[in-house]
Amino acid sequence: MDTMARLLSSDPQHTPPGPKGDGLAILRLIRSRRVGPATFHRLLDEHGSAEAALAALPAIARAAGVEDYAPCPIAAAEAEIAAGHRAGARLLTWGDPDYPALLREVADAPAVLWLRGDISVLARMPVAVIGARNASSLGLRMARGMASGLSQSGAAVVAGLARGIDTIAHEAALHGGTIAVMAGGIDKIYPGENAALAEEICETGLLVTEQPPGTEPVARHFPARNRIISGLSRAVVVVEAAYRSGSLITARCALDQGREVMAVPGHPMDARAGGCNALIRDGATLVRNSADVLAALQSNDPIAAKQAPAENPVEATPAAVAAMPVQVRQPAAVARRLAELGHGIHHRPMMGRPRDAGGPVNLEGRILARLGPSPTEENMLIRDLGVPAAVLAPAILALELSGRVQRIAGGKLALNGG
């Protein structure tokens, strides 16, 4: 476990905050009003610790025109911890050494995770298997074979506990341990029909969520959950997805995070396979079974390819693949296709929008003028305004704390219509 964790955590985007007893402060910071994952990491980077960030929040809010701002009370954080323990769950905070190494690399990684089950499954190489809720019989059979093969090879199958492909993937991987990422609280199984499956998962695998115990899942929680599914995984395998399927949101997250996107082809006349076929057409890796997945992960590592002679190739096993750095060779056409499908990637270049050369004068007003109710990518906003990210960040934070701007998963900002 230690060896793989070190290999998968090389050059992380964030580093854990200092003192070991910082867990309560981390929970209080992320549960404070208008502090989401991206704001949490910005505050941590600027102030060095969760305690220092909590102390600075009221002054930051006052500077943004909010006089009555107070961070999450200690009692509220302690009550959440007690509720999680009653549900049989463990709280894992950003500073915990057991925090998943791959997930730590994600820009908007969760500040806290509630876990229930066997945490040792995190030591295995994680591969996501996702797809349609209304899957075909063929798609369900393919998902079962894919997940079972990956599990038997030593990988941990990651999915979202949804109906259809996700449910079958979890069921097929129960014997080896599977990871179910939930949209609601650790004690709120959705859909309810998977309650028994969730209990089985806890025997050998893990339930994971960033939401507080008691939280009912709502629509906005599912895209946030999807980024955790892909963030935990070395690769995301889409088994069956329509042209505008929600599974493509997870594929979008995977590309944002530098993960490999793979897809199982389907019949061209079956609308449920339209999304997979489009991804493959534009360069996603075509896979037919678990062996294809492991081989693709290995072949996309240039170091391993150079070191392995043609006559004596390295066996494609989860252990061998886990020992490779995360270096994804994903065609740009896949990102373009997802953008066309309405699941755009925030790394795409500007297309003909004029750059704002006004500098930092009246920065908050200029930010508000550039934003609307539809999400705008923060990187694009930085380029449009012509202001360094370090200058823009405090202004955005002030607008978030004042409630005028909201941060959306995937590095996006929008005016708060509430």
Coordinates of C-alpha atoms in Angstrom, one line a residue:
M1 CA 0.0 0.0 0.0
D2 CA 2.8 2.5 1.0
T3 CA 4.7 1.9 -2.3
M4 CA 1.6 2.5 -4.5
A5 CA 0.5 5.5 -2.5
R6 CA 4.0 7.1 -2.9
L7 CA 4.0 6.4 -6.7
L8 CA 0.4 7.6 -7.2
S9 CA 0.9 10.8 -5.2
S10 CA 4.0 12.1 -7.0
D11 CA 4.0 15.8 -7.5
P12 CA 0.5 16.5 -6.0
Q13 CA -1.2 19.7 -6.7
H14 CA -1.8 20.4 -3.0
T15 CA 0.1 19.5 0.1
P16 CA -1.5 18.5 3.4
P17 CA -1.7 21.2 6.1
G18 CA 0.7 21.0 9.1
P19 CA -0.5 19.8 12.5
K20 CA -2.0 16.4 12.9
G21 CA -4.9 17.7 15.1
D22 CA -6.1 20.1 12.4
G23 CA -9.0 17.8 11.4
L24 CA -11.7 19.7 13.3
A25 CA -10.6 23.0 11.9
I26 CA -10.6 21.6 8.4
L27 CA -14.2 20.4 8.8
R28 CA -15.2 23.8 10.2
L29 CA -13.6 25.6 7.3
I30 CA -15.2 23.5 4.6
R31 CA -18.6 23.7 6.4
S32 CA -18.4 27.5 6.7
R33 CA -20.9 29.5 4.7
R34 CA -19.9 30.0 1.1
V35 CA -16.7 28.0 1.3
G36 CA -16.5 25.2 -1.2
P37 CA -13.6 23.0 -2.2
A38 CA -11.9 25.5 -4.5
T39 CA -12.2 28.3 -1.9
F40 CA -11.1 25.9 0.8
H41 CA -7.8 25.2 -1.0
R42 CA -7.2 28.8 -1.8
L43 CA -7.7 29.8 1.8
L44 CA -5.4 27.0 2.9
D45 CA -2.7 28.1 0.4
E46 CA -2.9 31.7 1.5
H47 CA -3.1 31.2 5.3
G48 CA -1.1 28.0 5.8
S49 CA -3.5 26.2 8.0
A50 CA -7.3 25.7 8.5
E51 CA -7.1 27.4 11.9
A52 CA -5.5 30.5 10.4
A53 CA -8.0 30.6 7.5
L54 CA -10.9 30.4 10.0
A55 CA -9.5 33.3 11.9
A56 CA -9.2 35.3 8.7
L57 CA -12.6 34.6 7.3
P58 CA -14.6 37.3 9.2
A59 CA -12.2 40.0 8.1
I60 CA -12.3 38.8 4.5
A61 CA -16.1 38.8 4.7
R62 CA -16.2 42.4 6.2
A63 CA -14.0 43.6 3.3
A64 CA -16.6 42.1 1.0
G65 CA -19.4 44.0 2.8
V66 CA -20.7 41.1 4.9
E67 CA -20.7 42.3 8.6
D68 CA -22.3 39.3 10.3
Y69 CA -20.2 36.5 8.9
A70 CA -19.2 33.8 11.3
P71 CA -17.3 30.5 10.5
C72 CA -18.9 27.1 11.2
P73 CA -19.2 26.8 15.0
I74 CA -17.2 24.2 16.8
A75 CA -20.4 22.6 18.1
A76 CA -21.8 22.2 14.6
A77 CA -18.6 20.4 13.4
E78 CA -18.6 18.2 16.5
A79 CA -22.3 17.3 15.9
E80 CA -21.5 16.2 12.4
I81 CA -18.6 14.0 13.6
A82 CA -21.0 12.5 16.2
A83 CA -23.6 11.8 13.5
G84 CA -21.0 10.2 11.3
H85 CA -19.8 7.9 14.1
R86 CA -23.4 6.9 14.8
A87 CA -23.7 5.9 11.2
G88 CA -20.5 3.7 11.6
A89 CA -18.4 6.0 9.4
R90 CA -14.9 7.5 9.6
L91 CA -14.0 11.1 8.8
L92 CA -11.0 11.5 6.6
T93 CA -9.7 15.1 6.3
W94 CA -7.4 16.8 3.8
G95 CA -4.5 16.5 6.2
D96 CA -4.9 12.8 6.9
P97 CA -2.1 10.5 5.6
D98 CA -4.8 8.0 4.5
Y99 CA -6.4 10.6 2.1
P100 CA -6.5 8.9 -1.3
A101 CA -3.3 9.9 -3.2
L102 CA -4.8 10.2 -6.7
L103 CA -7.8 12.3 -5.4
R104 CA -5.3 14.7 -3.7
E105 CA -4.0 15.7 -7.2
V106 CA -7.5 17.1 -8.2
A107 CA -7.7 20.9 -8.2
D108 CA -11.0 20.9 -6.3
A109 CA -10.4 17.8 -4.2
P110 CA -12.9 17.4 -1.3
A111 CA -11.6 18.8 1.9
V112 CA -13.2 16.0 3.9
L113 CA -14.5 12.5 3.1
W114 CA -16.9 10.3 5.1
L115 CA -16.0 6.6 4.6
R116 CA -17.8 3.5 5.7
G117 CA -16.4 0.0 5.1
D118 CA -12.9 -1.4 4.6
I119 CA -10.4 1.5 3.9
S120 CA -7.8 -1.0 2.8
V121 CA -9.5 -1.1 -0.6
L122 CA -8.0 2.3 -1.3
A123 CA -4.6 0.6 -1.6
R124 CA -5.7 -1.2 -4.8
M125 CA -5.5 0.3 -8.3
P126 CA -8.8 2.1 -8.8
V127 CA -10.7 2.0 -12.2
A128 CA -14.1 3.5 -12.7
V129 CA -16.8 1.6 -14.5
I130 CA -19.8 3.7 -15.3
G131 CA -22.7 4.0 -17.8
A132 CA -26.4 4.4 -18.4
R133 CA -29.1 3.9 -15.8
N134 CA -31.4 2.5 -18.4
A135 CA -28.8 0.1 -19.8
S136 CA -29.5 -2.6 -22.3
S137 CA -29.1 -6.3 -21.5
L138 CA -25.9 -6.4 -23.5
G139 CA -24.6 -3.3 -21.7
L140 CA -25.3 -4.9 -18.3
R141 CA -23.6 -8.1 -19.4
M142 CA -20.6 -6.2 -20.6
A143 CA -20.4 -4.2 -17.3
R144 CA -20.6 -7.4 -15.3
G145 CA -17.7 -9.0 -17.2
M146 CA -15.6 -5.8 -17.2
A147 CA -16.0 -5.2 -13.4
S148 CA -15.5 -8.9 -12.5
G149 CA -12.4 -9.2 -14.6
L150 CA -10.9 -6.0 -13.2
S151 CA -11.7 -7.1 -9.6
Q152 CA -10.2 -10.6 -10.2
S153 CA -7.1 -9.0 -11.6
G154 CA -6.6 -7.0 -8.3
A155 CA -8.1 -3.6 -9.3
A156 CA -10.7 -1.8 -7.2
V157 CA -13.8 -0.9 -9.2
V158 CA -15.2 2.6 -8.6
A159 CA -18.8 3.6 -9.5
G160 CA -21.6 5.8 -8.3
L161 CA -24.1 3.3 -6.8
A162 CA -26.6 4.4 -9.5
R163 CA -29.1 2.2 -11.2
G164 CA -28.0 0.2 -14.3
I165 CA -24.4 -0.1 -15.2
D166 CA -23.1 1.2 -11.8
T167 CA -25.1 -1.3 -9.8
I168 CA -24.0 -4.2 -11.9
A169 CA -20.4 -3.1 -11.7
H170 CA -20.5 -2.9 -7.9
E171 CA -22.2 -6.3 -7.7
A172 CA -19.7 -8.0 -9.9
A173 CA -16.8 -6.6 -7.9
L174 CA -18.1 -7.4 -4.4
H175 CA -15.7 -10.3 -4.0
G176 CA -12.6 -8.2 -4.4
G177 CA -13.9 -4.9 -2.9
T178 CA -15.5 -2.0 -4.7
I179 CA -15.8 1.7 -4.0
A180 CA -19.2 3.4 -4.2
V181 CA -19.1 7.2 -4.3
M182 CA -22.4 8.7 -3.1
A183 CA -24.1 12.0 -3.8
G184 CA -25.8 12.3 -0.4
G185 CA -24.8 11.7 3.2
I186 CA -23.1 8.5 4.2
D187 CA -26.4 7.3 5.8
K188 CA -28.6 8.3 2.9
I189 CA -28.4 5.5 0.3
Y190 CA -29.7 6.5 -3.1
P191 CA -31.5 4.9 -4.8
G192 CA -33.1 3.2 -1.9
E193 CA -33.3 -0.1 -3.7
N194 CA -29.5 -0.3 -3.4
A195 CA -29.5 -0.2 0.4
A196 CA -28.8 -4.0 0.7
L197 CA -26.0 -3.6 -1.9
A198 CA -24.5 -0.8 0.0
E199 CA -24.3 -3.0 3.1
E200 CA -22.6 -5.7 1.1
I201 CA -20.1 -3.2 -0.3
C202 CA -19.1 -2.2 3.2
E203 CA -18.0 -5.8 3.9
T204 CA -15.2 -5.8 1.4
G205 CA -15.2 -2.3 0.0
L206 CA -16.0 1.3 0.8
L207 CA -18.8 3.9 0.7
V208 CA -17.5 7.4 0.1
T209 CA -19.1 10.9 0.2
E210 CA -18.1 14.5 0.9
Q211 CA -21.5 15.4 2.1
P212 CA -22.4 15.6 5.8
P213 CA -24.4 12.7 7.4
G214 CA -28.1 13.2 7.0
T215 CA -27.8 15.1 3.6
E216 CA -30.4 14.0 1.1
P217 CA -29.0 13.9 -2.4
V218 CA -30.2 16.7 -4.8
A219 CA -29.4 17.4 -8.4
R220 CA -26.4 19.7 -7.8
H221 CA -24.7 17.0 -5.7
F222 CA -24.3 14.5 -8.6
P223 CA -21.8 16.5 -10.8
A224 CA -19.7 17.0 -7.6
R225 CA -19.9 13.3 -6.9
N226 CA -18.8 12.5 -10.5
R227 CA -15.5 14.5 -10.0
I228 CA -14.7 12.2 -7.1
I229 CA -15.4 9.1 -9.1
S230 CA -12.9 10.1 -11.7
G231 CA -10.5 11.7 -9.3
L232 CA -10.2 8.5 -7.3
S233 CA -9.5 6.5 -10.5
R234 CA -6.6 5.9 -12.8
A235 CA -9.0 5.4 -15.7
V236 CA -12.7 5.9 -16.4
V237 CA -14.4 3.2 -18.5
V238 CA -17.8 4.2 -20.1
V239 CA -19.7 1.0 -20.9
E240 CA -22.9 2.4 -22.3
A241 CA -23.9 6.1 -22.6
A242 CA -26.3 8.0 -24.8
Y243 CA -25.1 11.0 -26.8
R244 CA -25.9 13.4 -23.9
S245 CA -25.6 11.0 -21.0
G246 CA -24.7 12.1 -17.5
S247 CA -21.9 9.6 -17.7
L248 CA -20.1 12.0 -20.1
I249 CA -20.0 14.5 -17.2
T250 CA -17.7 12.0 -15.5
A251 CA -15.7 11.6 -18.7
R252 CA -15.3 15.4 -18.8
C253 CA -14.1 15.4 -15.2
A254 CA -11.6 12.6 -16.1
L255 CA -10.1 14.6 -18.9
D256 CA -9.9 17.7 -16.7
Q257 CA -8.0 15.7 -14.1
G258 CA -5.7 14.0 -16.6
R259 CA -7.2 10.6 -16.4
E260 CA -7.5 8.1 -19.2
V261 CA -11.0 7.9 -20.8
M262 CA -12.0 4.5 -22.3
A263 CA -15.2 3.4 -23.9
V264 CA -16.9 0.2 -24.9
P265 CA -18.3 0.3 -28.5
G266 CA -22.0 -0.3 -29.1
H267 CA -24.3 -0.9 -32.1
P268 CA -24.5 2.3 -34.2
M269 CA -28.3 2.0 -34.3
D270 CA -28.6 1.9 -30.5
A271 CA -29.0 5.4 -29.1
R272 CA -27.8 4.2 -25.7
A273 CA -24.3 3.7 -27.2
G274 CA -24.2 7.0 -29.1
G275 CA -22.0 8.7 -26.5
C276 CA -19.5 5.9 -26.3
N277 CA -19.2 5.6 -30.1
A278 CA -18.7 9.3 -30.4
L279 CA -15.9 9.2 -27.8
I280 CA -14.2 6.3 -29.6
R281 CA -14.5 8.0 -33.0
D282 CA -12.7 11.0 -31.6
G283 CA -9.9 9.1 -30.0
A284 CA -11.0 7.6 -26.7
T285 CA -9.5 4.2 -26.1
L286 CA -11.7 1.3 -27.4
V287 CA -11.9 -1.5 -24.8
R288 CA -13.7 -4.8 -24.9
N289 CA -12.8 -6.3 -21.6
S290 CA -10.7 -5.9 -18.5
A291 CA -7.5 -7.1 -20.2
D292 CA -7.9 -4.2 -22.7
V293 CA -8.2 -1.7 -19.9
L294 CA -5.0 -2.8 -18.1
A295 CA -3.1 -3.1 -21.4
A296 CA -4.2 0.4 -22.4
L297 CA -3.1 1.9 -19.1
Q298 CA 0.3 0.3 -19.5
S299 CA 0.8 1.2 -23.2
N300 CA 0.1 4.8 -22.5
D301 CA 3.0 5.0 -20.1
P302 CA 6.0 6.0 -22.3
I303 CA 8.6 5.1 -19.7
A304 CA 7.3 1.6 -19.3
A305 CA 7.0 1.2 -23.0
K306 CA 10.7 2.1 -23.5
Q307 CA 11.8 -0.2 -20.7
A308 CA 9.8 -3.3 -21.8
P309 CA 11.5 -5.1 -24.8
A310 CA 9.1 -6.3 -27.5
E311 CA 10.0 -9.9 -26.9
N312 CA 9.5 -9.7 -23.2
P313 CA 6.7 -7.2 -22.5
V314 CA 5.7 -6.3 -18.9
E315 CA 2.5 -8.1 -17.9
A316 CA -0.4 -5.7 -17.7
T317 CA -1.6 -6.3 -14.1
P318 CA -3.0 -3.7 -11.6
A319 CA 0.2 -4.0 -9.6
A320 CA 2.4 -3.2 -12.7
V321 CA 0.1 -0.4 -13.8
A322 CA -0.1 1.1 -10.3
A323 CA 3.7 1.5 -10.3
M324 CA 3.5 3.9 -13.3
P325 CA 3.1 7.6 -13.0
V326 CA -0.2 9.1 -14.2
Q327 CA 0.7 10.2 -17.7
V328 CA -2.4 10.3 -19.9
R329 CA -2.1 10.4 -23.7
Q330 CA -5.7 11.5 -24.5
P331 CA -6.5 12.9 -27.9
A332 CA -7.7 16.5 -28.0
A333 CA -10.6 15.4 -30.2
V334 CA -12.2 13.8 -27.2
A335 CA -12.2 17.1 -25.3
R336 CA -13.6 18.8 -28.4
R337 CA -16.4 16.2 -28.7
L338 CA -17.3 16.5 -25.0
A339 CA -17.5 20.3 -25.5
E340 CA -19.8 19.8 -28.5
L341 CA -22.0 17.6 -26.3
G342 CA -22.4 20.3 -23.7
H343 CA -19.7 18.9 -21.4
G344 CA -16.9 21.3 -22.2
I345 CA -13.4 21.1 -20.8
H346 CA -12.2 24.2 -19.0
H347 CA -8.7 23.9 -20.7
R348 CA -10.0 24.7 -24.2
P349 CA -8.5 27.9 -25.8
M350 CA -10.3 31.2 -26.2
M351 CA -12.3 31.6 -29.4
G352 CA -12.3 35.1 -30.6
R353 CA -13.2 36.8 -27.3
P354 CA -11.4 40.2 -26.7
R355 CA -9.0 40.4 -23.9
D356 CA -9.9 43.0 -21.2
A357 CA -6.8 45.2 -20.8
G358 CA -8.1 47.4 -18.0
G359 CA -5.8 46.0 -15.2
P360 CA -6.9 45.6 -11.6
V361 CA -9.0 48.9 -11.3
N362 CA -12.5 48.2 -10.0
L363 CA -11.8 44.5 -10.3
E364 CA -14.9 43.2 -8.5
G365 CA -17.2 45.2 -10.8
R366 CA -15.3 44.0 -13.9
I367 CA -15.6 40.4 -12.7
L368 CA -19.4 40.8 -12.2
A369 CA -19.7 42.4 -15.6
R370 CA -18.1 39.4 -17.2
L371 CA -20.2 36.8 -15.4
G372 CA -23.8 35.7 -15.9
P373 CA -26.1 33.0 -14.6
S374 CA -24.5 30.5 -17.0
P375 CA -21.2 29.1 -15.7
T376 CA -18.0 30.7 -17.0
E377 CA -14.6 29.0 -16.7
E378 CA -12.3 30.8 -14.3
N379 CA -9.3 30.3 -16.5
M380 CA -11.1 32.1 -19.3
L381 CA -12.1 34.9 -17.0
I382 CA -8.5 35.4 -16.0
R383 CA -7.4 35.6 -19.6
D384 CA -10.3 38.0 -20.5
L385 CA -9.5 40.4 -17.7
G386 CA -5.8 40.3 -18.2
V387 CA -5.2 40.1 -14.5
P388 CA -2.8 37.6 -12.8
A389 CA -4.5 34.8 -11.0
A390 CA -3.0 35.9 -7.7
V391 CA -4.6 39.3 -8.0
L392 CA -8.0 37.9 -9.2
A393 CA -8.3 35.2 -6.5
P394 CA -8.9 37.6 -3.5
A395 CA -11.5 39.5 -5.4
I396 CA -13.4 36.3 -6.4
L397 CA -13.2 35.1 -2.8
A398 CA -14.7 38.4 -1.6
L399 CA -17.5 38.1 -4.1
E400 CA -18.2 34.4 -3.0
L401 CA -18.3 35.4 0.6
S402 CA -20.7 38.3 -0.1
G403 CA -23.0 35.9 -2.0
R404 CA -22.8 37.6 -5.3
V405 CA -20.8 34.9 -7.1
Q406 CA -21.0 31.1 -6.7
R407 CA -18.4 28.5 -7.6
I408 CA -19.5 25.5 -9.7
A409 CA -17.7 22.2 -10.0
G410 CA -15.2 22.0 -12.9
G411 CA -13.5 25.4 -12.2
K412 CA -16.5 27.5 -13.2
L413 CA -18.1 30.7 -11.8
A414 CA -21.5 32.2 -12.1
L415 CA -23.6 35.0 -10.7
N416 CA -25.6 33.9 -7.7
G417 CA -29.3 34.1 -8.7
G418 CA -30.4 33.3 -5.1

